[in-house]
CSV table of C-alpha atoms in Angstrom, one decimal:
chain,number,residue,atom,x,y,z
A,6,MET,CA,135.9,83.2,75.3
A,7,ALA,CA,139.5,83.4,76.2
A,8,VAL,CA,139.6,87.1,75.3
A,9,PHE,CA,136.6,87.8,77.5
A,10,ALA,CA,138.0,85.8,80.4
A,11,ILE,CA,141.3,87.7,80.3
A,12,VAL,CA,139.7,91.1,80.0
A,13,GLU,CA,137.0,90.5,82.6
A,14,PRO,CA,137.6,87.8,85.3
A,15,ARG,CA,133.9,87.6,86.1
A,16,PHE,CA,133.3,86.0,82.7
A,17,LEU,CA,134.2,82.4,83.8
A,18,THR,CA,132.5,82.4,87.2
A,19,PRO,CA,130.0,79.6,87.7
A,20,VAL,CA,127.2,82.2,88.1
A,21,ASN,CA,127.9,83.9,84.8
A,22,LEU,CA,128.3,80.5,83.0
A,23,PHE,CA,124.9,79.4,84.2
A,24,ASN,CA,123.5,82.8,83.2
A,25,ILE,CA,124.8,82.2,79.7
A,26,ALA,CA,123.2,78.8,79.7
A,27,ARG,CA,119.9,80.2,80.7
A,28,GLN,CA,120.0,82.9,78.0
A,29,VAL,CA,121.1,80.4,75.3
A,30,SER,CA,118.3,78.0,76.3
A,31,VAL,CA,115.7,80.6,75.3
A,32,THR,CA,117.0,81.7,71.9
A,33,GLY,CA,118.3,78.1,71.4
A,34,LEU,CA,114.7,76.7,71.4
A,35,LEU,CA,113.8,79.2,68.7
A,36,ALA,CA,117.0,78.3,66.8
A,37,ILE,CA,116.0,74.6,66.8
A,38,GLY,CA,112.7,75.5,65.1
A,39,MET,CA,114.4,77.9,62.7
A,40,THR,CA,116.8,75.1,61.6
A,41,PHE,CA,113.8,73.2,60.2
A,42,VAL,CA,112.6,76.3,58.4
A,43,ILE,CA,116.0,77.3,56.9
A,44,LEU,CA,116.7,73.7,55.9
A,45,THR,CA,113.8,74.1,53.4
A,46,ALA,CA,115.3,77.4,52.2
A,47,GLY,CA,112.7,79.4,54.1
A,48,ILE,CA,112.8,82.1,56.7
A,49,ASP,CA,110.7,83.2,59.6
A,50,LEU,CA,110.9,86.8,60.8
A,51,SER,CA,107.8,86.7,63.0
A,52,ILE,CA,109.2,84.6,65.8
A,53,GLY,CA,109.8,87.4,68.3
A,54,SER,CA,106.3,88.8,67.8
A,55,LEU,CA,104.6,85.4,67.9
A,56,LEU,CA,106.6,84.6,71.1
A,57,ALA,CA,105.3,87.8,72.8
A,58,PHE,CA,101.7,87.0,71.8
A,59,ALA,CA,101.9,83.4,72.9
A,60,GLY,CA,103.5,84.4,76.2
A,61,LEU,CA,100.6,86.8,77.0
A,62,VAL,CA,98.0,84.2,76.2
A,63,ALA,CA,99.8,81.7,78.5
A,64,ALA,CA,100.0,84.3,81.3
A,65,ALA,CA,96.3,85.2,81.0
A,66,VAL,CA,95.4,81.5,81.2
A,67,ALA,CA,97.7,81.0,84.2
A,68,LYS,CA,96.1,83.9,85.9
A,69,GLY,CA,92.5,82.8,85.2
A,70,GLY,CA,91.6,85.1,82.4
A,71,LEU,CA,92.0,88.8,81.5
A,72,SER,CA,90.1,90.4,84.4
A,73,ASP,CA,93.1,90.2,86.8
A,74,ARG,CA,95.8,90.7,84.3
A,75,PHE,CA,97.6,93.3,86.4
A,76,THR,CA,97.3,91.4,89.7
A,77,VAL,CA,100.7,90.8,91.4
A,78,GLY,CA,101.0,88.1,94.1
A,79,ASP,CA,101.1,84.4,94.6
A,80,ASP,CA,97.4,84.4,95.7
A,81,ALA,CA,96.2,85.0,92.1
A,82,ILE,CA,93.8,82.2,91.0
A,83,GLY,CA,94.5,80.7,87.5
A,84,TYR,CA,94.2,77.5,85.5
A,85,GLY,CA,97.7,76.4,86.4
A,86,TRP,CA,100.9,75.9,84.3
A,87,PRO,CA,99.8,72.9,82.3
A,88,LEU,CA,97.0,74.7,80.6
A,89,ALA,CA,99.2,77.8,80.3
A,90,ALA,CA,101.9,75.8,78.5
A,91,LEU,CA,99.3,74.2,76.3
A,92,ALA,CA,97.8,77.6,75.4
A,93,ALA,CA,101.1,79.1,74.5
A,94,ILE,CA,102.0,76.1,72.3
A,95,MET,CA,98.6,76.1,70.6
A,96,VAL,CA,98.9,79.8,69.8
A,97,GLY,CA,102.4,79.2,68.3
A,98,VAL,CA,101.3,76.2,66.3
A,99,VAL,CA,98.2,78.0,64.9
A,100,GLY,CA,100.3,81.0,64.0
A,101,GLY,CA,102.9,78.8,62.3
A,102,TYR,CA,100.2,76.9,60.4
A,103,LEU,CA,98.6,80.1,59.1
A,104,GLN,CA,101.9,81.3,57.8
A,105,GLY,CA,102.8,78.0,56.3
A,106,PHE,CA,99.4,77.9,54.6
A,107,ALA,CA,99.9,81.4,53.1
A,108,ILE,CA,103.4,80.4,51.9
A,109,THR,CA,102.3,77.0,50.3
A,110,ARG,CA,98.7,77.7,49.2
A,111,LEU,CA,98.7,81.4,48.4
A,112,ARG,CA,102.2,81.2,47.0
A,113,VAL,CA,103.4,84.3,48.9
A,114,PRO,CA,107.2,84.3,49.6
A,115,PRO,CA,108.2,83.3,53.1
A,116,PHE,CA,110.0,86.6,53.6
A,117,VAL,CA,106.8,88.6,52.9
A,118,VAL,CA,104.5,86.3,54.9
A,119,THR,CA,106.6,86.3,58.0
A,120,LEU,CA,107.4,90.0,57.7
A,121,GLY,CA,103.7,90.6,57.7
A,122,GLY,CA,103.3,88.1,60.6
A,123,MET,CA,105.9,90.1,62.6
A,124,SER,CA,103.6,93.1,62.4
A,125,VAL,CA,100.3,91.2,62.9
A,126,PHE,CA,101.5,89.2,66.0
A,127,ARG,CA,103.1,92.2,67.6
A,128,GLY,CA,100.0,94.2,67.1
A,129,ALA,CA,97.9,91.4,68.5
A,130,ALA,CA,100.2,91.3,71.6
A,131,LEU,CA,99.9,95.0,72.1
A,132,LEU,CA,96.2,94.8,71.8
A,133,PHE,CA,96.0,91.8,74.2
A,134,ALA,CA,98.3,93.4,76.8
A,135,ALA,CA,96.3,96.7,76.7
A,136,GLY,CA,99.4,98.6,77.6
A,137,GLY,CA,100.5,96.6,80.7
A,138,PRO,CA,102.1,93.4,81.8
A,139,ILE,CA,100.6,90.2,83.3
A,140,SER,CA,102.6,89.2,86.3
A,141,GLY,CA,102.7,87.4,89.6
A,142,PHE,CA,102.5,83.7,88.8
A,143,ASP,CA,102.4,80.9,91.2
A,144,ALA,CA,105.5,78.9,92.1
A,145,GLY,CA,104.6,76.0,89.9
A,146,PHE,CA,104.5,78.2,86.8
A,147,ALA,CA,107.7,80.1,87.7
A,148,TRP,CA,109.6,76.9,88.3
A,149,TRP,CA,109.8,76.2,84.6
A,150,GLY,CA,111.8,79.3,84.0
A,151,GLN,CA,113.6,79.8,87.3
A,152,GLY,CA,113.9,76.3,88.9
A,153,LYS,CA,116.8,73.9,88.9
A,154,ILE,CA,117.3,70.2,88.8
A,155,GLY,CA,120.5,69.8,90.8
A,156,PRO,CA,122.7,72.7,89.6
A,157,VAL,CA,121.2,72.8,86.1
A,158,PRO,CA,118.5,75.3,85.3
A,159,VAL,CA,115.3,73.8,84.1
A,160,PRO,CA,115.3,75.9,80.8
A,161,VAL,CA,118.7,74.4,79.9
A,162,ILE,CA,117.3,70.8,80.4
A,163,ILE,CA,114.3,71.6,78.3
A,164,PHE,CA,116.6,73.0,75.6
A,165,LEU,CA,118.8,69.9,75.6
A,166,ILE,CA,115.9,67.5,75.5
A,167,CYS,CA,114.4,69.4,72.5
A,168,ALA,CA,117.7,69.5,70.7
A,169,ILE,CA,118.2,65.7,71.1
A,170,ALA,CA,114.6,65.1,69.9
A,171,ALA,CA,115.0,67.4,66.9
A,172,HIS,CA,118.3,65.8,66.0
A,173,ILE,CA,116.7,62.3,66.1
A,174,VAL,CA,113.8,63.6,63.9
A,175,LEU,CA,116.1,65.2,61.3
A,176,THR,CA,118.7,62.4,61.2
A,177,TYR,CA,116.7,59.2,61.5
A,178,SER,CA,113.1,59.9,60.6
A,179,ARG,CA,111.5,59.8,57.2
A,180,PHE,CA,110.2,63.3,57.7
A,181,GLY,CA,113.7,64.6,58.4
A,182,ARG,CA,115.0,63.1,55.2
A,183,ARG,CA,112.2,64.7,53.3
A,184,VAL,CA,113.0,68.1,54.9
A,185,TYR,CA,116.5,67.9,53.5
A,186,ALA,CA,115.2,66.7,50.1
A,187,VAL,CA,112.8,69.7,49.9
A,188,GLY,CA,115.5,72.1,50.8
A,189,GLY,CA,118.1,70.6,48.5
A,190,ASN,CA,116.0,70.6,45.4
A,191,PRO,CA,112.2,71.2,45.8
A,192,GLU,CA,111.4,70.4,42.2
A,193,ALA,CA,113.3,67.1,42.3
A,194,ALA,CA,111.5,66.3,45.6
A,195,ARG,CA,108.1,67.0,44.0
A,196,LEU,CA,108.9,64.8,41.0
A,197,SER,CA,109.9,62.0,43.3
A,198,GLY,CA,106.4,62.0,44.8
A,199,LEU,CA,107.0,64.1,47.9
A,200,ASN,CA,104.3,66.5,49.1
A,201,VAL,CA,106.4,69.6,49.1
A,202,ASN,CA,103.6,71.9,50.3
A,203,ALA,CA,102.8,69.7,53.3
A,204,ILE,CA,106.4,69.4,54.3
A,205,THR,CA,107.0,73.1,54.0
A,206,CYS,CA,103.9,74.0,55.9
A,207,MET,CA,104.9,71.5,58.7
A,208,VAL,CA,108.3,73.2,59.3
A,209,TYR,CA,106.5,76.4,60.0
A,210,VAL,CA,104.2,74.6,62.4
A,211,ILE,CA,107.3,73.2,64.1
A,212,MET,CA,108.7,76.7,64.3
A,213,GLY,CA,105.4,77.8,65.9
A,214,PHE,CA,105.6,75.0,68.4
A,215,PHE,CA,109.0,76.2,69.6
A,216,CYS,CA,107.8,79.8,69.7
A,217,GLY,CA,105.0,78.7,72.0
A,218,LEU,CA,107.3,76.6,74.2
A,219,CYS,CA,109.8,79.4,74.4
A,220,ALA,CA,107.1,81.9,75.3
A,221,PHE,CA,106.0,79.7,78.2
A,222,VAL,CA,109.6,79.3,79.5
A,223,LEU,CA,110.5,82.9,79.1
A,224,SER,CA,107.3,84.1,80.8
A,225,ALA,CA,108.1,81.7,83.7
A,226,ARG,CA,111.7,83.0,83.9
A,227,LEU,CA,110.7,86.6,83.9
A,228,ASN,CA,107.6,86.0,86.1
A,229,SER,CA,105.7,88.3,83.8
A,230,ALA,CA,104.5,88.6,80.2
A,231,GLU,CA,104.1,91.7,78.1
A,232,ALA,CA,104.1,92.8,74.4
A,233,VAL,CA,107.8,93.7,74.1
A,234,PRO,CA,109.7,90.4,74.7
A,235,GLY,CA,111.2,88.8,71.7
A,236,THR,CA,112.1,92.1,69.9
A,237,GLY,CA,115.2,91.5,67.9
A,238,TYR,CA,115.3,87.8,68.5
A,239,GLU,CA,115.0,87.1,64.8
A,240,LEU,CA,118.5,88.2,64.0
A,241,THR,CA,120.1,86.5,67.0
A,242,VAL,CA,118.3,83.2,66.1
A,243,ILE,CA,119.1,83.4,62.4
A,244,ALA,CA,122.8,84.2,63.2
A,245,SER,CA,122.9,81.1,65.6
A,246,VAL,CA,121.6,78.8,62.9
A,247,VAL,CA,123.8,80.1,60.1
A,248,ILE,CA,126.9,80.2,62.2
A,249,GLY,CA,126.1,76.6,63.1
A,250,GLY,CA,126.5,75.6,59.5
A,251,THR,CA,122.9,75.6,58.2
A,252,SER,CA,122.8,77.0,54.7
A,253,LEU,CA,120.3,79.8,53.9
A,254,PHE,CA,119.9,78.1,50.5
A,255,GLY,CA,118.5,75.0,52.1
A,256,GLY,CA,119.3,71.3,52.3
A,257,VAL,CA,122.4,71.6,54.5
A,258,GLY,CA,122.6,71.8,58.3
A,259,THR,CA,122.4,70.0,61.6
A,260,ILE,CA,120.8,70.5,65.0
A,261,PHE,CA,124.2,69.9,66.6
A,262,GLY,CA,125.6,72.8,64.6
A,263,THR,CA,122.7,75.0,65.7
A,264,VAL,CA,123.4,74.2,69.3
A,265,ILE,CA,127.1,75.2,68.9
A,266,GLY,CA,126.0,78.3,67.0
A,267,SER,CA,123.6,79.3,69.8
A,268,LEU,CA,126.4,78.8,72.4
A,269,LEU,CA,128.8,80.9,70.3
A,270,ILE,CA,126.3,83.8,69.9
A,271,GLY,CA,125.3,83.5,73.6
A,272,VAL,CA,128.9,83.7,74.8
A,273,LEU,CA,129.6,86.6,72.4
A,274,LEU,CA,126.6,88.7,73.6
A,275,ASN,CA,127.2,87.9,77.2
A,276,GLY,CA,130.9,89.0,76.9
A,277,LEU,CA,129.9,92.2,75.2
A,278,VAL,CA,127.4,93.0,78.0
A,279,ILE,CA,130.0,92.3,80.7
A,280,LEU,CA,132.3,94.7,78.8
A,281,ASN,CA,129.5,97.3,78.8
A,282,VAL,CA,129.3,97.4,75.0
A,283,SER,CA,126.3,99.3,73.8
A,284,SER,CA,123.3,97.2,72.7
A,285,TYR,CA,123.3,99.2,69.4
A,286,ILE,CA,126.9,98.0,68.7
A,287,GLN,CA,125.8,94.4,69.6
A,288,GLN,CA,123.1,94.6,66.9
A,289,ILE,CA,125.7,95.8,64.4
A,290,ILE,CA,128.0,92.9,65.3
A,291,ILE,CA,125.2,90.4,64.9
A,292,GLY,CA,124.3,91.9,61.5
A,293,VAL,CA,127.9,91.7,60.3
A,294,ILE,CA,128.2,88.0,61.5
A,295,ILE,CA,125.1,87.1,59.5
A,296,VAL,CA,126.5,88.8,56.3
A,297,LEU,CA,129.9,87.2,56.7
A,298,ALA,CA,128.4,83.7,57.4
A,299,VAL,CA,126.1,83.9,54.3
A,300,ALA,CA,129.0,85.2,52.2
A,301,PHE,CA,131.1,82.3,53.3
A,302,ASP,CA,128.3,79.9,52.6
A,303,THR,CA,127.8,81.4,49.1
A,304,PHE,CA,131.5,81.1,48.4
A,305,ALA,CA,131.7,77.5,49.6
A,306,LYS,CA,128.6,76.6,47.4
A,307,SER,CA,130.2,78.2,44.3
A,308,ARG,CA,133.4,76.3,44.9
A,309,ARG,CA,131.5,73.0,45.2
A,310,ARG,CA,129.7,73.7,41.9
A,311,SER,CA,133.0,74.5,40.1
A,312,ALA,CA,134.8,71.5,41.5
């Protein structure tokens, strides 16, 4: 951060800092859900595609259906933001459950299931959008992505509330302890009487919930929904979680670490944008960060075993 502030004075302006907070709140919501998944030694590569599909469904509900999907203007008649939010979350939850079911019941590896899900949900989004965006929501819908409570953007408040709730669940609830147990040693967890399949499936449902919530917030922020949002979010979110200290091998990690990791990635990407660094180079940097973080985690794990 200090380097960016020295090179570019605009970096530490209040406007840019709030912009970083808005950006982090979107990927941060996904990172919270991904923390649950990675804690069980799983992975979800479909989050960007599921987000796009859920956002389109929410937008269609808010606009009153598909017939006026291309209408622009505040006079569009829809079902309102509550049903739109519920629709997005339901799409995310169902998508997460279907993937969790395939992983636990059909015994297909998470990487394969969610890689397929990435293609399926993106295709569904493209089919649903029929080549165009859905835009022009009412003020009540847009407030959830563009509004403020005092000086703080609403998406940031949503992110912080979700982070606190997730921290409480993982730290103090029975379910949270079981998630750590399954990630640490699934066979030992099974022998101790835990329903490993149910817990594993549930973390993908939780991931789906956050995909749906994020889809609603992002659509409200952009005042539109289309099939392309969420592209490349997978790497950014995984990097945020891993940098925050969650092990890809499962069983180790915290929501607090994920929040810090999300902030670090958000600051890094924002600084690179301000310095006019190419988006292609940004992707390279994110990839290198993931490899280095996993390499460090592997090294630390081998040291603990040899100690």
